[in-house]
Short mmCIF file of C-alpha atoms in Angstrom, two decimals:
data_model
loop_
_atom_site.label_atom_id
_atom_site.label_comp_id
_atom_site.label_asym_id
_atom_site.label_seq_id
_atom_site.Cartn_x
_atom_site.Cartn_y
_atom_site.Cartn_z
CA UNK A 248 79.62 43.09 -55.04
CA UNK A 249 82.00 40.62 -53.80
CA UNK A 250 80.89 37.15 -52.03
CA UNK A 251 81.21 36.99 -47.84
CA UNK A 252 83.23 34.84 -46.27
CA UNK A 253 81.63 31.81 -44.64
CA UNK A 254 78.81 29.30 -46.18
CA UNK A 255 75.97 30.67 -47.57
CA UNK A 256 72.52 28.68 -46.33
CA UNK A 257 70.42 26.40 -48.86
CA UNK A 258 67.44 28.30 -50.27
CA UNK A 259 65.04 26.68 -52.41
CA UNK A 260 66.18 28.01 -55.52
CA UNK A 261 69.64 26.21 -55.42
CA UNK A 262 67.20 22.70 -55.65
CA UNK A 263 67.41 22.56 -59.19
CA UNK A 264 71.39 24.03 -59.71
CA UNK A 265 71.82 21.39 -57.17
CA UNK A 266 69.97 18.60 -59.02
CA UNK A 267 72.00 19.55 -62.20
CA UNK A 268 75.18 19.25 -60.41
CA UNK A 269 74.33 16.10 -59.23
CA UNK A 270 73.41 14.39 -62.70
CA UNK A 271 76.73 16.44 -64.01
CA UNK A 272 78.84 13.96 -61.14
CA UNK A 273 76.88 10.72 -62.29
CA UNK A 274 77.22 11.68 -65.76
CA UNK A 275 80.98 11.90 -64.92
CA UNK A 276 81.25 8.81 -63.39
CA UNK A 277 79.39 6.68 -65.78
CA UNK A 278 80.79 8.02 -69.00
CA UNK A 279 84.07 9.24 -67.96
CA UNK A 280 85.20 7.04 -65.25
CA UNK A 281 83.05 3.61 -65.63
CA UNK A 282 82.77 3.78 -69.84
CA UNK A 283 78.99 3.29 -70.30
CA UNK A 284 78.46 3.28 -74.07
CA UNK A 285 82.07 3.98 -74.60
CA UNK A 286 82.56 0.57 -77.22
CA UNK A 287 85.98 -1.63 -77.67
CA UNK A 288 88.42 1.41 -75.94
CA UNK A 289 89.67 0.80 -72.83
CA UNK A 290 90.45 3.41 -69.84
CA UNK A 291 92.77 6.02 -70.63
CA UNK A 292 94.13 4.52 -73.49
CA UNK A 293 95.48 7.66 -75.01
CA UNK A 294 97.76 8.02 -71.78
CA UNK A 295 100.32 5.29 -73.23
CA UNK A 296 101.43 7.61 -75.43
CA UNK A 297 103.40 9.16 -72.36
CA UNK A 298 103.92 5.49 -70.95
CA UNK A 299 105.49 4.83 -74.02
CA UNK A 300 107.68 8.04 -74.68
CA UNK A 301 108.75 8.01 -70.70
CA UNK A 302 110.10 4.59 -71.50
CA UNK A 303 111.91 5.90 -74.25
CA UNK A 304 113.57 8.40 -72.36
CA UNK A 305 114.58 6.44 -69.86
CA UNK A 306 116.22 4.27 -71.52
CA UNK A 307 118.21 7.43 -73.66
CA UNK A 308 116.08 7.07 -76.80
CA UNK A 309 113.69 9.75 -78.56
CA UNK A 310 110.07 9.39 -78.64
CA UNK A 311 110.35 12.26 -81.43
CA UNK A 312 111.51 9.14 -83.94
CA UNK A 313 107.82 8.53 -85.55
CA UNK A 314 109.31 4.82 -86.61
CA UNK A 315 110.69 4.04 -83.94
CA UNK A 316 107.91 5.33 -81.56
CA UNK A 317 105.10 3.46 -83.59
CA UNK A 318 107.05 -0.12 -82.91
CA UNK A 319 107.26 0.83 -79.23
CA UNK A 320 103.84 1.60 -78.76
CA UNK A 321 103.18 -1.31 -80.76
CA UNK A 322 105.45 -3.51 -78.86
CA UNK A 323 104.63 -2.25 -75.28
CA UNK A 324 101.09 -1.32 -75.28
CA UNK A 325 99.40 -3.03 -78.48
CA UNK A 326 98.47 0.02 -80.17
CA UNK A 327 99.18 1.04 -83.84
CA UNK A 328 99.48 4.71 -83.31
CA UNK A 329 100.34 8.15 -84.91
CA UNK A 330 103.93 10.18 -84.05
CA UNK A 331 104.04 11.57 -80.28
CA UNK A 332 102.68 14.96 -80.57
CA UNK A 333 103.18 16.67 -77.24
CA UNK A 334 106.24 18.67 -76.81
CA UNK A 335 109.64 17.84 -74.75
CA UNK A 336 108.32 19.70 -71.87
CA UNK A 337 106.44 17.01 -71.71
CA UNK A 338 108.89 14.80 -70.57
CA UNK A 339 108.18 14.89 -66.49
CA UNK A 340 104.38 13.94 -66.85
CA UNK A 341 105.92 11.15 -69.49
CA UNK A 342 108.32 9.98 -66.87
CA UNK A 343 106.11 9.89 -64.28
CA UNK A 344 103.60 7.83 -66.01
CA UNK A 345 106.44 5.29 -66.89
CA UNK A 346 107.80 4.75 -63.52
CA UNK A 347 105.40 2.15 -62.59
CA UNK A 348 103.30 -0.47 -64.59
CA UNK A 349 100.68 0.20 -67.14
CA UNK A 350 97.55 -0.01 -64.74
CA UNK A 351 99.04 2.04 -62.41
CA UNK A 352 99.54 4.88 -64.82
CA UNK A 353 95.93 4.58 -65.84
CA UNK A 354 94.95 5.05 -62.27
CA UNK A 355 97.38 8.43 -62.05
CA UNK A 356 96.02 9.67 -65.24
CA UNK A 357 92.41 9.49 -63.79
CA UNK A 358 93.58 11.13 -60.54
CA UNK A 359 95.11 13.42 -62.36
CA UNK A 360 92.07 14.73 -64.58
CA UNK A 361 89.77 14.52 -61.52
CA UNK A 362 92.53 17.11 -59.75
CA UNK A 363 92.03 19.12 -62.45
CA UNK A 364 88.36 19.21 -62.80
CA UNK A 365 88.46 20.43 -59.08
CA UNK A 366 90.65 22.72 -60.46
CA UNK A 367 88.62 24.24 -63.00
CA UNK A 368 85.78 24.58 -60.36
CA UNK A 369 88.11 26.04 -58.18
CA UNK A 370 89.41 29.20 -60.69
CA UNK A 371 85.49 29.48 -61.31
CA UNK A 372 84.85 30.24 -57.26
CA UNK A 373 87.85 32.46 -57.14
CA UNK A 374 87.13 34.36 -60.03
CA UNK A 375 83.46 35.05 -58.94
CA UNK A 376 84.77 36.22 -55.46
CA UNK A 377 87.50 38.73 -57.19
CA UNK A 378 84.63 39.43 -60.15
CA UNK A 379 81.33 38.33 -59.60
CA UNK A 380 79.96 39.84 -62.69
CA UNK A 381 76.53 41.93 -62.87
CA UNK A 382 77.12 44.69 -60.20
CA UNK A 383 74.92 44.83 -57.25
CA UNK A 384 73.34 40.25 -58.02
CA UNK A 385 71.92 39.16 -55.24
CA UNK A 386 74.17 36.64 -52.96
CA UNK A 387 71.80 33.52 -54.24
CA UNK A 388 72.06 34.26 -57.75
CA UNK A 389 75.32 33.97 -57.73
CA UNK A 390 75.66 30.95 -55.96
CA UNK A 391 73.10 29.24 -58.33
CA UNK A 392 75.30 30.54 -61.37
CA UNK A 393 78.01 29.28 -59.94
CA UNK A 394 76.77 25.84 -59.25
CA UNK A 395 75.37 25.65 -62.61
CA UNK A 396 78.78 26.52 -63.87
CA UNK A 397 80.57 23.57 -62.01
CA UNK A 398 77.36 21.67 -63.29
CA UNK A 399 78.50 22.64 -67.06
CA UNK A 400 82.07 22.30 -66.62
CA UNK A 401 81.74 18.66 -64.72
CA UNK A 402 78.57 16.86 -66.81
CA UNK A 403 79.40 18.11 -70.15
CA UNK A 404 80.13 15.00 -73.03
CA UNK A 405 83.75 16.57 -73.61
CA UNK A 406 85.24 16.34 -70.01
CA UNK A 407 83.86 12.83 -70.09
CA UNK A 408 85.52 12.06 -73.07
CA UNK A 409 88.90 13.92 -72.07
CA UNK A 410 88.94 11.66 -68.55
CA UNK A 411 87.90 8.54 -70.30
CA UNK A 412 90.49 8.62 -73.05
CA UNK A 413 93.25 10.35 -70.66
CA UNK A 414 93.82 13.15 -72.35
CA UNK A 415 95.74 16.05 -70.96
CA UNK A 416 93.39 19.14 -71.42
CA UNK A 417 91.86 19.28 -68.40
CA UNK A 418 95.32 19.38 -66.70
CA UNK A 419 96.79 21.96 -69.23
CA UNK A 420 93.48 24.22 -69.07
CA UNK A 421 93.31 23.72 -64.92
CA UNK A 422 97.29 25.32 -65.45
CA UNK A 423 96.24 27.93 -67.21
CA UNK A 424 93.02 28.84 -65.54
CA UNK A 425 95.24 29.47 -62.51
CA UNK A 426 97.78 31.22 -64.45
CA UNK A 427 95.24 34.05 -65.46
CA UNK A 428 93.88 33.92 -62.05
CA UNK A 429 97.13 34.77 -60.11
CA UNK A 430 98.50 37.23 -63.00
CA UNK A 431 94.71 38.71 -62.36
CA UNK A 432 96.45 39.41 -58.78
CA UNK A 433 99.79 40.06 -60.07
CA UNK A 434 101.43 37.36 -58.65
CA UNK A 435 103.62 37.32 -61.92
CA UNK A 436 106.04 34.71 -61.12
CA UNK A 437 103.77 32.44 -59.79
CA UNK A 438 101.20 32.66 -63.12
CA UNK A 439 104.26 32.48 -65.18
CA UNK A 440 105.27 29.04 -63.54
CA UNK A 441 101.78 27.66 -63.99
CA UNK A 442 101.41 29.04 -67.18
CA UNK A 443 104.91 26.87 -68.42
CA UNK A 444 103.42 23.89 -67.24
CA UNK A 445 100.06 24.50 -68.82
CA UNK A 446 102.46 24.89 -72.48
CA UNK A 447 102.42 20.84 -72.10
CA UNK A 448 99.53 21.28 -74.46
CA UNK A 449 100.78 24.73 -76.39
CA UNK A 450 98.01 24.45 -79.14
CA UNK A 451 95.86 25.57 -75.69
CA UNK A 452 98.02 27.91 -74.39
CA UNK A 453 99.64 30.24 -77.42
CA UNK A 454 97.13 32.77 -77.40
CA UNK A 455 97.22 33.49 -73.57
CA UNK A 456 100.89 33.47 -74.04
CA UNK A 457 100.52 36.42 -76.83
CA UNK A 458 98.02 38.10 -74.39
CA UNK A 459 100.34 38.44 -72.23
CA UNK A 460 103.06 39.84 -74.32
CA UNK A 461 100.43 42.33 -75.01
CA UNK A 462 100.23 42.97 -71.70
CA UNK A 463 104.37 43.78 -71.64
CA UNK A 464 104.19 40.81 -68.48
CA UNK A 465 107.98 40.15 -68.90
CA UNK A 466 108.11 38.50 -65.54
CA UNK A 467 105.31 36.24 -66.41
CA UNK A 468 106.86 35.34 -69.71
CA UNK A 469 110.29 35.06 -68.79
CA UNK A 470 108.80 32.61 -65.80
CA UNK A 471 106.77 30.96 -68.22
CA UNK A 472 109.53 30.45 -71.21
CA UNK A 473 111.98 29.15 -68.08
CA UNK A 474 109.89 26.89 -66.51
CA UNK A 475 109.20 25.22 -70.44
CA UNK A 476 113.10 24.86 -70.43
CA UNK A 477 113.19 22.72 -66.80
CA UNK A 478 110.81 21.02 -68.05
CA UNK A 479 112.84 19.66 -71.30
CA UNK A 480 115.79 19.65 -69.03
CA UNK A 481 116.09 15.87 -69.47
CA UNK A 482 115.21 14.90 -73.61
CA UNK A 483 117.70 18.07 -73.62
CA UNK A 484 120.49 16.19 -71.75
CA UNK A 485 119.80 12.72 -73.36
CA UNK A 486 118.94 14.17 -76.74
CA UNK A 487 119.95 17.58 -77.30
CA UNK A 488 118.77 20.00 -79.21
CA UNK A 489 118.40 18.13 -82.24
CA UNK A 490 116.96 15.35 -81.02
CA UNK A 491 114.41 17.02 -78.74
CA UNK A 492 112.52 20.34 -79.76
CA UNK A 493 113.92 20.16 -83.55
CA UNK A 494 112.80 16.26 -83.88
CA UNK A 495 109.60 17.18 -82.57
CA UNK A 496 108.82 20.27 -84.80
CA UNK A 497 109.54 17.69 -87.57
CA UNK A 498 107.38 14.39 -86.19
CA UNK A 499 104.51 17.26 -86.05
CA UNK A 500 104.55 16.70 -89.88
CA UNK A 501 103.87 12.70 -89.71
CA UNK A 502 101.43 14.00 -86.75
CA UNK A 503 99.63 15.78 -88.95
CA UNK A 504 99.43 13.10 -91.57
CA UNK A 505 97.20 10.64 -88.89
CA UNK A 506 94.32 9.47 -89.98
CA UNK A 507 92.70 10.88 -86.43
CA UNK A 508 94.28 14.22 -87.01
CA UNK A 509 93.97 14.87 -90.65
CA UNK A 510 92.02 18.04 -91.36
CA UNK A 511 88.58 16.43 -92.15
CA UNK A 512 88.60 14.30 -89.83
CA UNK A 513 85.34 14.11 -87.92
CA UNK A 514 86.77 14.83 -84.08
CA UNK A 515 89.03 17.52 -85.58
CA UNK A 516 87.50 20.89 -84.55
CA UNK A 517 87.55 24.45 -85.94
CA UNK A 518 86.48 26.59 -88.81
CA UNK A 519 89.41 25.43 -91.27
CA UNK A 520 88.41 21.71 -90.32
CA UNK A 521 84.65 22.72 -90.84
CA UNK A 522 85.29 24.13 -94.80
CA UNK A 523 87.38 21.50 -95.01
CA UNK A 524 84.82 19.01 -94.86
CA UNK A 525 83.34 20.88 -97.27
CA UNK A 526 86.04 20.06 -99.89
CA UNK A 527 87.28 23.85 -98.94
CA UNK A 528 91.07 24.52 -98.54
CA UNK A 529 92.38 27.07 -96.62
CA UNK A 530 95.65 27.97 -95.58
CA UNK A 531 96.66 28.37 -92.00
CA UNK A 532 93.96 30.58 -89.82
CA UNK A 533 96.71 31.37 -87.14
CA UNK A 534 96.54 34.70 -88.71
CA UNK A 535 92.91 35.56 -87.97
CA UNK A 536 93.32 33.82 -84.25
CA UNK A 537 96.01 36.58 -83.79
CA UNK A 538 94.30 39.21 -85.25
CA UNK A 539 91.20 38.47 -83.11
CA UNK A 540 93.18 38.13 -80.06
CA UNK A 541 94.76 41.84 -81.07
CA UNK A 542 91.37 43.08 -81.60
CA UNK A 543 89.98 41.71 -77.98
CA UNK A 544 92.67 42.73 -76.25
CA UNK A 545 92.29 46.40 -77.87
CA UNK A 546 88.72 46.15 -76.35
CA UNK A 547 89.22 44.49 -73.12
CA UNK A 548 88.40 47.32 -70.76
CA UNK A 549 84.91 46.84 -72.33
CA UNK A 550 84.76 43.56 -70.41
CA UNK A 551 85.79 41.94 -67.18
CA UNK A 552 89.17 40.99 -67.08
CA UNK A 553 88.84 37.93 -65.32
CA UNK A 554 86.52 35.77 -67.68
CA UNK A 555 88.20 37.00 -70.96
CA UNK A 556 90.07 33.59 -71.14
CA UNK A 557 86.84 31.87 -72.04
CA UNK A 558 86.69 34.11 -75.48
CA UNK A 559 90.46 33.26 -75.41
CA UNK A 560 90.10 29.58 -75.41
CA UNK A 561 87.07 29.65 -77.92
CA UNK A 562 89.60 31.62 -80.41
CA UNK A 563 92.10 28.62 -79.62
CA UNK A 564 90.12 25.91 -80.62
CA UNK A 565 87.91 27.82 -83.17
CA UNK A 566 91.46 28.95 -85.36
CA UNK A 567 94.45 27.27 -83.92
CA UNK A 568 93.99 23.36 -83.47
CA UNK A 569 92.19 21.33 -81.41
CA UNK A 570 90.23 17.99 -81.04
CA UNK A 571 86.24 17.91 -80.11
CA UNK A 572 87.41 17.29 -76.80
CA UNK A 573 89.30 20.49 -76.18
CA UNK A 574 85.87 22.19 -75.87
CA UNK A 575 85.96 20.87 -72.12
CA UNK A 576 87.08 24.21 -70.22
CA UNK A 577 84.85 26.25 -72.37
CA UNK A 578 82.22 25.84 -70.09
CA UNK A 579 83.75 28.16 -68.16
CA UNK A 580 82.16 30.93 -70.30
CA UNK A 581 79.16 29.58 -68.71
CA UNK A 582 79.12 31.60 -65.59
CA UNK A 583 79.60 35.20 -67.13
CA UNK A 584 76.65 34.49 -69.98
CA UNK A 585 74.23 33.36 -66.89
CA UNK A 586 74.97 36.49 -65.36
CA UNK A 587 74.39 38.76 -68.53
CA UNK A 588 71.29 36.71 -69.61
CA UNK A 589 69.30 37.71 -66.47
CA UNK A 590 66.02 39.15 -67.65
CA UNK A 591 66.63 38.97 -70.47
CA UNK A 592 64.71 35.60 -71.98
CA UNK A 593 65.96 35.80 -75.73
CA UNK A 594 69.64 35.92 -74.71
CA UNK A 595 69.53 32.87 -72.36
CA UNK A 596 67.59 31.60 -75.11
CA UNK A 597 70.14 31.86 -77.55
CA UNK A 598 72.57 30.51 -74.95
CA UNK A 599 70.72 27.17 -73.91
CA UNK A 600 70.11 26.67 -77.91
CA UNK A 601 73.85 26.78 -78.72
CA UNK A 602 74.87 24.97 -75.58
CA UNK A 603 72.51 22.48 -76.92
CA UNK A 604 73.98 21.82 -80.70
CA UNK A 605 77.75 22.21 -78.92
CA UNK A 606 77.12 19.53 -76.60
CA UNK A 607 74.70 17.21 -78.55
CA UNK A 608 76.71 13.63 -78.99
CA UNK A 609 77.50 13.05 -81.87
CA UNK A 610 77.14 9.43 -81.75
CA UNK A 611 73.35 10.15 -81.95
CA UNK A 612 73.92 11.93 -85.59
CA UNK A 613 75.89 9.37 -86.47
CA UNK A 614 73.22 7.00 -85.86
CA UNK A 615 70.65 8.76 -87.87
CA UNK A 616 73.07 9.01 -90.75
CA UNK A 617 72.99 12.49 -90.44
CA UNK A 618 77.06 12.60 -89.26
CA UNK A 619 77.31 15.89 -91.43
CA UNK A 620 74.94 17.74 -88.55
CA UNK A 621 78.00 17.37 -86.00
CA UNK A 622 80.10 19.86 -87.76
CA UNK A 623 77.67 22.34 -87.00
CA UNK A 624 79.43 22.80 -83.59
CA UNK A 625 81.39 25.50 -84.87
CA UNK A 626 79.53 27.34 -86.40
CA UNK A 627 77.26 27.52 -82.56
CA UNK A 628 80.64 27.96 -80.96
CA UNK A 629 81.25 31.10 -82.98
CA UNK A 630 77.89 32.19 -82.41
CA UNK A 631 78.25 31.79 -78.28
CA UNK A 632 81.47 33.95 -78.80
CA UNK A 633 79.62 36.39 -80.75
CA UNK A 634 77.01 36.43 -78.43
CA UNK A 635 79.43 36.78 -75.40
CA UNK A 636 81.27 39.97 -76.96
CA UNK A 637 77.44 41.30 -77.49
CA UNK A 638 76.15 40.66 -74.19
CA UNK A 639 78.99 40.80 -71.71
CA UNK A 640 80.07 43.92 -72.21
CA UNK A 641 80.63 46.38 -68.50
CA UNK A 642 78.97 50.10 -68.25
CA UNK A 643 82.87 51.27 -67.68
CA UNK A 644 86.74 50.40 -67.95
CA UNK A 645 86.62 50.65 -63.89
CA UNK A 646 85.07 46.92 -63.81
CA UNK A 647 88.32 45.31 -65.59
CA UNK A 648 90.52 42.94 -64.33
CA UNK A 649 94.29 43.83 -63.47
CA UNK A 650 94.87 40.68 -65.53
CA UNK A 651 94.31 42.50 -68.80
CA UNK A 652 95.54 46.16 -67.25
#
């Protein structure tokens, strides 16, 4: 079933979606945007980082220097900091931010993650219209689903955190999302374009990007691996080779070494971080993320096409590298487990109860000295993935996307 065209009337069970959506907006607001409880930080203080580095490359200089980045973060913005992380494709968002004052950039960085929460809600409406999920649903449960969805994907604790920091994974996931969207329609070059600017954040993106190869999408690669070279274009001019994609393979090192990034650290997220904490060293679990992204991909006509980046985002953060707050666009899975839980009380049971650790602040088991509880995120995130690849599954390979064809 596919959704009709026009608006669909308010019935009374969309009150409650509704009501969540609405809490979802002030929770937003308040936490993202205004900084209730949010301590000494200040608005979108991690967005200096590409104030700083644009005003490096303006002026011909590499932000890919960790020495001589720290003193300019220090001596522009205040902050003692770690090496700059993201990549030279980078460099237009950087440059953008610089070209005006400090404030200013803060405002644009805001903007810019509000865009791409309306983003994110945007792939979730086209992606219900191409693949509503569930055969012959009724028009209202899908419109209740959905709204819950935007409800997840707006009020959850990690897109506050991503907007109130200034982060960039909201923007790199809203790329993406419409990368796998359009390559769903084959619009090749176009998903490949979006799909380059969504590598500003590759740690995201890599294991769409090997989907893909699966997938023999040359166009969509080719587009994608082009549009990452534009976008270098100028710390390639200014700093060539070796001072641009080399120098920031190396600074990934000092990176690495951060305090906020080291393995154990307590916003650091995935299995490896989670043994780590346990005083257990493993080497790199890029492996098994590639494995399990051979293994889905081997089984994707089991599934629908469309909402098989959620499981491909959960392997990203669960066995690549990410940050607590890279959890935001997960809540995109939301939407496809609605639909497969109806009727069936257990399974939305088990959803609700891992949505629930996932999403539970951590601030709160911090202040019951019971910190250790936090890092049991991943092992519910693994469970809502198992639980996904249990429950999700289509009656035949005539339901999949052209995405994953």
């Amino acid at each position: 079933m596919h959704i009709s065209g026009g608006r669909a009337p308010f019935r009374p069970s969309h009150a409650i979606p509704l009501a969540m959506l609405l809490l979802a907006i002030v929770a937003l607001t308040l936490f993202g945007y205004a900084g209730l409880a949010r301590g000494p930080n200040y608005f979108s203080f991690d967005a200096l980082y590409f104030y700083v580095s644009g005003e490096m490359w303006e002026k011909g200089t590499t932000p890919y220097d960790p020495a001589a980045f720290k003193a300019q973060m220090d001596r522009i913005v205040n902050i003692y900091s770690v090496s700059y992380a993201y990549p030279p494709n980078s460099a237009p968002f950087a440059l953008s931010l610089s070209a005006g004052s400090i404030r200013v950039a803060q405002v644009i960085i805001g903007a810019i993650n509000l865009a791409a929460i309306l983003g994110i809600l945007a792939f979730v409406h086209g992606a219900i219209r191409q693949e509503p999920s569930g055969g012959d649903v009724p028009e209202r449960q899908l419109r209740a689903a959905e709204i819950v969805t935007w409800a997840v994907i707006i009020g959850n604790p990690f897109t506050a955190h991503v907007v109130w920091m200034g982060q960039t994974t909201l923007f790199s996931a809203a790329f993406l999302l419409g990368s796998w969207l359009l390559a769903s329609r084959r619009l090749d070059l176009l998903a490949g374009i979006l799909l380059g600017i969504a590598a500003i954040k590759p740690q995201l993106v890599f294991l769409t990007g090997i989907w893909f190869l699966l997938d023999r999408r040359w166009q969509l690669v080719a587009a994608s691996a082009l549009t990452v070279v534009l976008m270098s274009s100028w710390p390639l001019w200014v700093n060539g080779l070796e001072g641009s994609w080399l120098a920031w393979i190396r600074s990934l090192t000092d990176y690495k070494d951060g305090a906020y990034n080291a393995l154990a650290f307590k916003h650091v997220f995935g299995l490896r971080s989670l043994l780590a904490t346990q005083d257990v060293l493993i080497p790199s679990s890029l492996p098994v993320a590639l494995l399990c992204t051979l293994l889905l991909y081997g089984f994707r006509r089991h599934y629908q096409g469309i909402w098989l980046i959620g499981p491909l985002l959960a392997l990203s953060v669960l066995f690549v590298y990410a940050h607590d707050y890279d959890l935001a666009p997960l809540a995109v899975m939301a939407f496809p487990l609605l639909m497969a839980a109806r009727g069936r009380p257990l399974v939305m049971g088990a959803i609700v109860l891992s949505a629930f650790v996932i999403y539970f602040p951590q601030r709160i088991w911090e202040s019951l000295d019971l910190a250790e509880f936090a890092r049991s995120r991943e092992v519910a995130l693994l469970a809502l993935l198992s639980l996904y690849l249990a429950v999700c599954r289509v009656a035949g390979p005539e339901k999949r996307s052209e995405a994953v064809s």
